[in-house]
Amino acid sequence: MALNHDSYRIGWICALPIEMAAARILFDERHPSLPQPPTDTNSYALGKIQSHNVVMACLPSGVYGTTSAAVVAKQMSTTFPGLSFGLMVGIGGGVPLISRSSSDVRLGDVVVGIPQNSLGGVVAYDYGKTIADGNFLRTGSLNHPPWSLLTAVSNIRSLYLLGQGRIGDILNQIIAECPDFRSPGPDHDQLLDASSDPDLPVDKRPVKQRPTRSSDAPHVHYGTIASGNRLIKHAKTRDELAAKYDILCFEMEAAGLMDLEHFPCLVIRGISDYADEFKAKEWQPYAAAAAAAYTKELISMIPRDQLREEARNSVSNTPSAEACATSSSIPYGLLHQVFPVEDNFLGSLTTNALWPRQNFHALPAPPSQSQFIVNVQQRSHTIKISVASHTSFSAIVDIKRRGDPDVDRTIRVDRSSSCMLKNSNDWFEEMCTRRNTRKWMEKQLIRSSERIYLVVGFRSLWHRDISSIQADSHNGSNSLPCLGEAVYAVQYREVKFRWFRRRDVDAARLQRRNCWQSLFTDRGDESDDEVENYLEATLNEDIGEASTTEVPHT
C-alpha cells in the first residue's frame, strides 16, 4: 500500500545534525520523501522502526531553543496529521552525583523525562517572574508525556531490572555503521569538583573521584529534565537548580513541545557534558547515539495496533453534547476563498461574512485552547460538490479560479475538522468590556450601518485533492492537489444592537458587560432624556442573512 502523510504515527525531533545522524542509522526501512505544503519549512527523513512508520526532523542549523522546537513540531504535526505522539531525542547536560540520594549520572548515560513529584517530566526552569524580595518564582507547569509512552517506559524499566535491556546491542549497531559514534572511554569522563575555588582555571581544578563501573553500557535514569533558552555552563548554578527541582539533566528545547496540543511528547537525552565550565563536545556523538538507541528500544515496546487505535480515537477532543447542541442550529457559511488556518479568526468580529478578513476586529490574544473545542474527522474523506446545488463552491475549491465554472468537483481530504468556541456568549460579553471593541462596533453601526458578525466556529481541510469533472463530458478528470490546512467555511452569530434612552436604563442593566453609554458625541446631548445614547449588544442564535449556504458534513 502506498504511503502518505497520514501513514506516520511517530514524530522524532532532534536539535543537532549529529543527533539526526544517529537516529537515521536506526531506520529498519527508509521511505521516499513526500510533498510538503509551502508553509512547512522542515526537512524530513521518513522510514520504519520495528512496525512503526516514523518521521524525523532536525531544528534549523544554529537556531536552537524552545521556540524553534515548537515551530518544527507544529509544522510536523500539521503536515503529518496521523501522528500519535512525538519524541525529542538528543544530547543534554547531566547533573552528577551531588548527594547520596541523587542518581549517579555520567557521560554517555541516558536520561528520560517522566513525571516526578508535582512535575510532568520537564520543568521550564527559566519561565517565571522576579518577586518583591528579588527571588525568582517559577510559574506555570508543563504537561506529562502521553500514557502510551509512559506505559512503554514502565515495560522497558522492568526489563532493565532483570538485566534484559538492549541499549548496548543497539548502540553497537550504530557504531558498526559509523565508528565516529564510539565512546571516548571512562578515562575521558572527568567531573570537576564544584566546591573548589571558582577563580581557579578549569585545568587547575580538582577532579572528583568516583567508583569504577562494572559495565561500559550506558545507564538509564528517569526523572525531571530542565529545559530553557539559557545554556547552563556553571557547576554552582547547575547544582542549585538541580537541588531545587530534583533535576537530572539540562537542555534547551523540550519546554517548547510539552504543551503543544497535537504533539504529546517524551524527552530522551544522552549526557554529553556536566553543564559546567568544562563543557566540551568530545562526548556528543556517543551521547547522541545512546539516546537514539534507547529510543529505538522504547519504540519496540509499543504495539502497532495501539497507535492505530489512538489515531482512530484522535477525536478525543470531540465537543460535548451541550456544545454540539448549541452550535448545531447554526449552519456553516461558505467563504469566497479558502484562508490559511494561521489567520486564526476564531472569536473575531467582522462585517463581511464571505470575506472575514476584509473588515474585522479581534482581541490582542486569540482564544486559548481551554476556550474552544476541535472535532477531527480522520482518515480520508470525500466531499462531492455539484455545481447545480452549490455554485459558490467553485471559488472555495479552486483558489486560482481555473477551469470552467460549470463543473462538478470532488474534494478528497486526508482529514477535516471543525473548531468552535465553547461559550460564544461569554466570549462576546468579555469583548464588550473593552473600549476598543465598543468603539469599533459603534463605528460600523453608526457610520456605515454594517451588519456585524462574531466568528464562533470554522471548518478546515487537510491536504485536499480536488478533481474536476465536466458534467456532460467523458474526457476524464483534472486533479489539483493542495497541501496544508485551509479554512473553507465559517460559523457566525450576528450581533444585534438596541439603543436606549437614559431614562429607560436602570442601574442593573448598566452593570451588564454588554451594555454601555455611547462613545460618540454625535448621538446627541447625553443630558437629554429623549436621546438614545445607551447601547446593548447581544448575539443572535442564527447566522443571519449574510450567507445561507449549508456546508455538507464530512
XYZ file of C-alpha atoms in Angstrom:
554
model
C 0.000 0.000 0.000
C 1.324 3.441 -0.924
C 2.386 5.590 2.000
C 1.013 9.088 2.502
C 1.232 11.794 5.171
C -1.375 10.026 7.274
C 0.656 6.788 7.407
C 3.124 8.058 10.016
C 2.412 7.629 13.710
C 5.616 8.738 15.489
C 7.366 12.106 15.190
C 11.068 12.204 16.153
C 12.720 15.615 16.579
C 16.425 16.366 17.026
C 18.182 19.652 17.678
C 21.590 18.865 16.124
C 22.744 17.129 12.915
C 24.823 14.673 14.977
C 21.623 13.596 16.747
C 19.763 13.207 13.463
C 22.618 11.163 12.007
C 22.490 8.661 14.873
C 18.714 8.409 14.554
C 18.729 7.775 10.782
C 21.022 4.776 11.175
C 18.269 3.073 13.180
C 15.684 3.004 10.399
C 14.829 -0.598 9.539
C 13.366 0.698 6.260
C 13.815 4.043 4.552
C 10.945 5.692 2.713
C 10.959 8.245 -0.112
C 10.091 11.815 0.738
C 6.543 13.177 0.420
C 5.426 16.601 -0.855
C 5.064 19.375 1.735
C 2.869 22.458 1.904
C 4.729 25.727 1.275
C 4.141 26.747 4.901
C 6.203 23.775 6.158
C 9.919 24.615 6.142
C 11.055 21.390 7.850
C 13.246 18.809 6.134
C 12.114 15.256 6.899
C 13.580 11.763 6.940
C 10.943 9.037 6.636
C 11.193 5.372 7.468
C 10.119 2.434 9.585
C 11.395 1.353 13.011
C 10.123 -2.060 14.046
C 6.470 -1.989 12.917
C 6.008 1.788 13.160
C 6.324 4.442 10.470
C 8.444 7.302 11.824
C 9.049 10.838 10.581
C 12.234 12.626 11.713
C 13.149 16.305 11.580
C 16.018 18.435 12.826
C 15.963 22.032 14.036
C 17.469 24.603 11.641
C 21.241 24.813 11.992
C 22.253 27.402 14.540
C 18.661 28.108 15.638
C 18.028 26.362 18.932
C 15.767 26.851 21.925
C 12.193 26.177 22.960
C 10.572 28.395 20.302
C 12.426 26.777 17.407
C 11.467 23.319 18.662
C 7.819 24.336 18.936
C 7.778 25.626 15.341
C 9.277 22.394 13.989
C 6.804 20.263 15.965
C 3.818 22.352 14.930
C 4.712 22.112 11.239
C 5.390 18.385 11.543
C 2.041 17.635 13.218
C 0.192 19.677 10.590
C 1.872 18.002 7.607
C 1.623 14.532 9.189
C -1.819 14.562 10.829
C -1.748 10.889 11.858
C 0.986 11.329 14.491
C 0.104 9.769 17.834
C 2.979 11.326 19.765
C 6.398 12.942 19.494
C 9.888 12.160 20.767
C 12.508 14.826 21.481
C 15.793 12.934 21.297
C 19.342 14.223 21.611
C 22.056 15.337 23.996
C 21.934 17.230 27.267
C 23.995 18.342 30.228
C 23.827 15.874 33.117
C 23.651 16.556 36.838
C 26.279 14.344 38.505
C 26.002 12.741 41.925
C 25.559 15.686 44.327
C 24.112 13.760 47.288
C 23.680 10.189 48.430
C 20.047 10.197 47.301
C 20.683 11.512 43.790
C 21.427 9.479 40.679
C 24.989 8.774 39.602
C 24.650 10.340 36.159
C 27.767 10.023 33.995
C 28.791 10.933 30.463
C 27.169 8.657 27.907
C 24.235 7.802 30.169
C 20.611 8.412 29.139
C 18.005 10.471 30.995
C 14.281 10.042 30.308
C 11.868 12.760 31.422
C 8.961 11.199 33.355
C 6.530 12.670 35.927
C 8.004 13.088 39.358
C 6.687 14.855 42.445
C 4.475 17.675 41.099
C 6.296 17.983 37.755
C 5.342 16.337 34.481
C 8.825 15.216 33.433
C 10.088 18.546 32.096
C 10.430 21.795 34.038
C 10.836 25.201 32.358
C 13.295 26.473 34.949
C 13.646 29.956 33.399
C 9.910 30.644 32.983
C 8.525 32.764 35.813
C 8.848 36.139 37.481
C 11.029 38.018 39.923
C 9.103 38.753 43.122
C 9.426 41.559 45.669
C 12.367 40.099 47.578
C 14.353 39.717 44.353
C 13.986 35.941 44.174
C 12.840 34.194 41.019
C 9.464 32.449 41.240
C 8.835 29.791 38.602
C 5.260 29.910 37.330
C 3.137 27.501 35.319
C 3.567 23.787 34.673
C 4.097 21.534 31.652
C 2.125 18.501 30.551
C 3.335 14.978 31.227
C 4.158 12.606 28.343
C 1.301 10.568 26.812
C 0.158 7.420 28.644
C 1.122 5.127 25.769
C 4.758 6.184 26.163
C 4.731 6.089 29.958
C 3.419 2.512 29.930
C 6.134 1.566 27.429
C 8.693 3.177 29.762
C 7.391 1.029 32.640
C 7.782 -2.064 30.474
C 11.332 -1.264 29.459
C 12.314 -0.432 33.049
C 11.150 -3.856 34.187
C 13.366 -5.497 31.546
C 16.383 -3.499 32.702
C 15.760 -4.593 36.291
C 16.018 -8.183 35.003
C 19.211 -7.373 33.107
C 17.495 -7.744 29.728
C 17.959 -4.249 28.323
C 19.112 -3.991 24.683
C 20.589 -0.480 24.610
C 24.145 -1.832 24.351
C 23.322 -4.041 21.351
C 21.510 -1.230 19.501
C 24.356 1.163 20.296
C 26.841 -1.268 18.808
C 24.714 -1.346 15.630
C 25.149 2.428 15.295
C 28.901 2.279 15.972
C 29.351 -0.562 13.483
C 27.849 1.570 10.727
C 29.622 4.761 11.790
C 32.661 4.385 14.104
C 32.622 8.132 14.831
C 29.919 7.371 17.414
C 32.297 5.334 19.620
C 32.652 6.174 23.307
C 35.715 8.263 24.269
C 36.051 5.899 27.260
C 35.789 6.371 31.037
C 39.264 7.927 31.219
C 37.812 10.953 29.401
C 34.883 11.284 31.818
C 36.142 13.958 34.196
C 33.899 15.612 36.789
C 35.184 18.875 38.218
C 34.732 19.458 41.942
C 32.033 22.160 42.095
C 33.109 23.118 45.633
C 36.589 24.153 44.518
C 37.750 27.754 44.202
C 35.767 29.276 41.259
C 38.688 31.566 40.446
C 40.913 28.625 39.563
C 41.376 27.946 35.846
C 39.397 24.939 34.651
C 42.518 22.868 34.026
C 43.692 23.505 37.597
C 40.515 22.463 39.401
C 40.452 19.137 41.258
C 38.600 16.223 39.658
C 36.111 14.235 41.721
C 36.891 10.573 42.145
C 34.014 8.134 41.582
C 33.801 4.349 41.790
C 34.536 2.397 38.615
C 31.518 0.878 36.894
C 31.390 -2.823 36.130
C 29.971 -2.247 32.629
C 30.637 0.246 29.851
C 26.986 0.176 28.722
C 25.059 3.402 29.341
C 22.928 3.580 32.477
C 19.365 4.894 32.050
C 17.954 7.358 34.598
C 14.355 8.520 34.977
C 13.162 11.821 36.405
C 12.939 15.542 35.716
C 14.639 17.255 32.788
C 15.173 21.025 32.981
C 14.543 22.999 29.804
C 15.162 26.654 28.997
C 16.600 29.058 26.478
C 19.695 29.669 28.597
C 22.732 27.415 28.192
C 23.925 26.205 31.606
C 27.747 26.091 31.835
C 28.229 26.723 35.547
C 28.531 23.961 38.161
C 27.223 26.021 41.084
C 24.137 27.197 39.155
C 23.577 23.632 37.942
C 23.643 22.235 41.464
C 21.392 24.956 42.888
C 18.705 24.388 40.244
C 19.097 20.612 40.473
C 18.565 20.655 44.233
C 15.533 22.937 43.885
C 13.664 20.883 41.268
C 15.346 17.450 41.607
C 16.791 17.768 38.087
C 18.811 15.081 36.314
C 19.577 16.869 33.061
C 19.576 20.295 31.366
C 18.632 21.002 27.752
C 17.203 23.800 25.574
C 14.231 22.570 23.525
C 11.742 20.362 25.358
C 9.753 23.104 27.137
C 8.568 24.293 23.733
C 6.964 20.918 22.980
C 5.294 19.683 26.140
C 2.146 21.814 25.899
C 1.527 21.525 22.156
C -1.998 20.244 21.615
C -1.241 17.850 18.741
C 2.266 16.782 19.769
C 2.242 14.937 23.135
C 5.893 14.269 23.740
C 8.532 12.297 25.662
C 12.047 13.727 26.084
C 15.118 11.472 25.951
C 18.644 12.844 26.438
C 22.106 11.352 26.194
C 24.557 13.000 28.589
C 27.374 14.737 26.709
C 28.676 17.023 29.482
C 28.025 18.037 33.090
C 26.630 21.538 32.395
C 29.753 23.009 33.974
C 32.712 25.154 32.941
C 34.407 22.123 31.385
C 31.680 21.772 28.743
C 33.201 20.104 25.649
C 31.944 18.321 22.524
C 34.023 15.142 22.797
C 31.127 13.048 24.133
C 28.397 14.437 21.882
C 28.413 11.698 19.187
C 28.310 8.839 21.703
C 25.670 10.568 23.851
C 23.505 11.187 20.781
C 23.856 7.518 19.772
C 22.958 6.314 23.279
C 19.785 8.416 23.323
C 18.815 7.145 19.860
C 19.481 3.521 20.865
C 17.223 3.782 23.919
C 14.524 5.421 21.790
C 14.510 2.553 19.298
C 14.205 0.073 22.139
C 11.314 2.077 23.574
C 9.506 2.183 20.226
C 9.765 -1.609 20.014
C 7.710 -1.827 23.244
C 4.682 -0.095 21.695
C 2.148 -2.376 19.946
C 1.364 -1.260 16.414
C -2.379 -1.695 16.919
C -2.262 0.636 19.911
C -1.136 3.553 17.747
C -3.740 2.687 15.120
C -6.418 2.856 17.793
C -5.071 6.158 19.133
C -5.177 7.600 15.625
C -8.784 6.465 15.181
C -9.663 7.997 18.531
C -7.937 11.299 17.863
C -11.402 12.778 18.064
C -10.845 12.729 21.818
C -11.302 16.456 21.709
C -14.840 15.951 20.410
C -17.305 18.599 21.536
C -19.529 17.853 24.499
C -23.206 17.146 23.892
C -24.067 20.577 25.254
C -21.631 22.353 22.945
C -22.856 20.382 19.936
C -26.455 21.209 20.735
C -25.617 24.886 20.977
C -23.841 25.030 17.626
C -25.874 22.504 15.635
C -28.575 25.068 14.867
C -26.022 27.407 13.266
C -25.085 26.427 9.689
C -21.638 26.977 8.216
C -21.364 29.706 5.593
C -19.130 29.054 2.605
C -16.340 31.588 2.154
C -15.422 33.162 -1.177
C -11.913 31.783 -0.849
C -10.023 29.478 1.458
C -7.879 31.001 4.194
C -4.771 29.579 5.894
C -5.680 28.329 9.346
C -2.906 30.529 10.758
C -5.162 33.543 10.144
C -6.977 32.346 13.271
C -10.102 34.498 13.067
C -11.994 32.442 15.656
C -13.611 34.832 18.133
C -13.180 37.900 15.908
C -15.839 40.357 14.701
C -16.363 41.028 11.006
C -18.728 42.916 8.743
C -18.212 40.631 5.746
C -19.334 37.058 6.237
C -17.879 35.955 2.896
C -14.500 37.663 3.376
C -13.999 37.579 7.175
C -10.559 39.218 6.960
C -11.691 42.221 4.908
C -13.037 44.365 7.762
C -12.602 42.720 11.124
C -11.797 43.351 14.768
C -10.029 40.878 17.056
C -8.703 40.865 20.592
C -4.905 41.027 21.036
C -4.918 37.418 22.246
C -6.942 34.770 20.350
C -8.960 32.187 22.303
C -6.829 29.821 24.367
C -7.088 26.049 23.976
C -9.393 25.887 27.001
C -11.896 28.188 25.286
C -12.538 26.232 22.086
C -13.186 22.669 21.004
C -11.725 20.875 17.998
C -13.524 17.953 16.434
C -11.370 15.988 13.991
C -12.638 13.536 11.423
C -9.712 11.323 10.397
C -8.803 9.080 7.510
C -9.527 10.345 4.033
C -12.990 11.727 3.470
C -14.603 12.687 0.197
C -16.942 15.625 -0.345
C -18.832 15.740 -3.635
C -19.981 19.168 -4.707
C -22.466 19.553 -7.558
C -22.400 22.885 -9.328
C -26.156 22.704 -9.730
C -26.685 22.977 -5.987
C -23.520 24.674 -4.717
C -22.229 27.107 -7.328
C -20.318 29.106 -4.723
C -18.044 26.129 -4.139
C -16.215 26.802 -7.416
C -14.388 29.600 -5.625
C -13.780 27.526 -2.497
C -12.119 24.505 -4.015
C -10.224 26.269 -6.784
C -8.361 29.223 -5.300
C -6.846 30.189 -8.635
C -10.270 30.081 -10.316
C -9.096 27.805 -13.084
C -11.353 25.841 -15.389
C -14.979 26.006 -16.358
C -17.498 27.119 -13.713
C -19.969 24.508 -14.995
C -18.028 21.673 -13.475
C -18.800 19.235 -10.681
C -15.963 18.713 -8.232
C -14.907 16.022 -5.814
C -12.672 17.019 -2.925
C -10.680 14.229 -1.291
C -9.158 15.213 2.038
C -6.809 13.419 4.433
C -8.868 14.748 7.311
C -11.232 17.551 8.140
C -12.077 19.328 11.344
C -14.415 21.801 12.912
C -13.354 24.278 15.564
C -15.836 26.193 17.717
C -15.924 28.455 20.744
C -17.159 26.667 23.836
C -19.186 29.639 25.069
C -19.624 32.303 22.412
C -21.959 34.415 24.590
C -19.393 34.666 27.367
C -16.598 35.378 24.869
C -18.624 38.136 23.225
C -19.596 39.764 26.531
C -15.946 39.791 27.549
C -15.112 41.538 24.250
C -17.780 44.136 25.018
C -15.952 45.210 28.177
C -13.095 46.575 26.062
C -13.254 50.162 24.915
C -11.603 49.417 21.560
C -14.201 46.750 20.770
C -17.103 49.039 21.688
C -15.642 51.825 19.577
C -15.148 49.544 16.559
C -18.709 48.223 16.727
C -20.202 51.694 17.058
C -18.238 52.914 14.036
C -19.649 50.118 11.871
C -23.128 50.622 13.261
C -23.376 54.420 13.090
C -21.228 55.412 10.124
C -21.838 52.583 7.673
C -24.791 50.659 9.074
C -22.854 47.432 8.501
C -24.044 44.142 9.908
C -21.589 42.701 12.417
C -20.894 39.007 12.943
C -18.932 37.076 15.563
C -16.919 34.127 14.206
C -17.918 31.262 16.524
C -16.507 28.359 14.501
C -14.893 27.239 11.265
C -14.309 24.117 9.189
C -10.993 23.214 7.604
C -9.488 20.628 5.261
C -6.056 18.955 5.301
C -4.188 18.003 2.138
C -7.115 18.283 -0.244
C -7.053 16.804 -3.720
C -9.643 18.403 -5.984
C -10.925 16.510 -9.028
C -12.971 18.473 -11.553
C -15.357 16.562 -13.820
C -17.249 18.140 -16.726
C -20.902 17.309 -16.194
C -21.596 16.474 -19.865
C -18.201 15.127 -20.864
C -16.348 11.819 -20.824
C -12.896 13.362 -21.047
C -11.914 12.285 -17.561
C -10.993 14.468 -14.642
C -8.351 17.012 -13.726
C -6.711 16.800 -10.308
C -5.433 19.762 -8.293
C -3.556 18.701 -5.113
C -3.337 21.353 -2.361
C -1.237 20.682 0.736
C -1.643 22.067 4.223
C -4.678 23.084 6.246
C -7.176 25.608 4.918
C -10.393 27.086 6.300
C -13.250 26.911 3.803
C -16.404 27.612 5.851
C -17.228 29.674 8.908
C -19.915 29.735 11.580
C -21.205 33.175 12.550
C -23.622 34.656 15.038
C -24.937 38.049 14.090
C -24.602 40.860 16.637
C -27.861 42.639 17.425
C -27.920 46.150 18.892
C -30.543 48.039 20.834
C -30.393 51.744 21.642
C -31.851 53.079 24.904
C -32.745 56.426 26.276
C -31.181 57.397 29.550
C -34.461 57.293 31.408
C -35.054 53.715 30.220
C -31.785 52.393 31.590
C -31.718 51.138 35.167
C -28.605 50.629 37.239
C -28.801 46.851 36.965
C -28.717 46.914 33.155
C -25.703 49.223 33.121
C -23.814 46.668 35.211
C -24.003 44.175 32.367
C -20.823 43.686 30.368
C -22.608 44.127 27.036
C -24.341 47.440 27.859
C -22.637 50.848 27.792
C -23.044 54.546 27.066
C -22.192 55.510 23.507
C -18.616 56.632 22.950
C -19.603 59.029 20.192
C -20.904 62.547 20.878
C -22.928 62.668 17.657
C -25.682 60.705 19.364
C -26.782 63.980 20.956
C -26.643 65.659 24.352
C -26.209 62.969 26.964
C -28.220 65.059 29.431
C -31.260 64.855 27.137
C -33.523 62.046 28.378
C -35.066 61.699 24.925
C -31.755 60.850 23.221
C -30.990 57.142 22.732
C -27.331 57.158 23.653
C -27.063 53.877 25.576
C -26.317 50.698 23.676
C -26.820 46.984 24.362
C -25.210 44.300 22.161
C -26.320 40.666 22.063
C -25.761 37.651 19.838
C -28.459 36.193 17.617
C -28.891 32.444 17.676
C -28.810 32.326 13.875
C -26.255 33.099 11.219
C -28.428 35.934 9.956
C -28.932 36.639 6.274
C -25.327 37.078 5.197
C -24.880 33.525 3.940
C -27.434 30.756 3.970
C -25.415 28.076 2.179
C -25.030 24.999 4.334
C -21.817 23.008 4.158
C -22.073 19.216 3.974
C -20.539 17.479 6.954
C -17.551 15.318 6.100
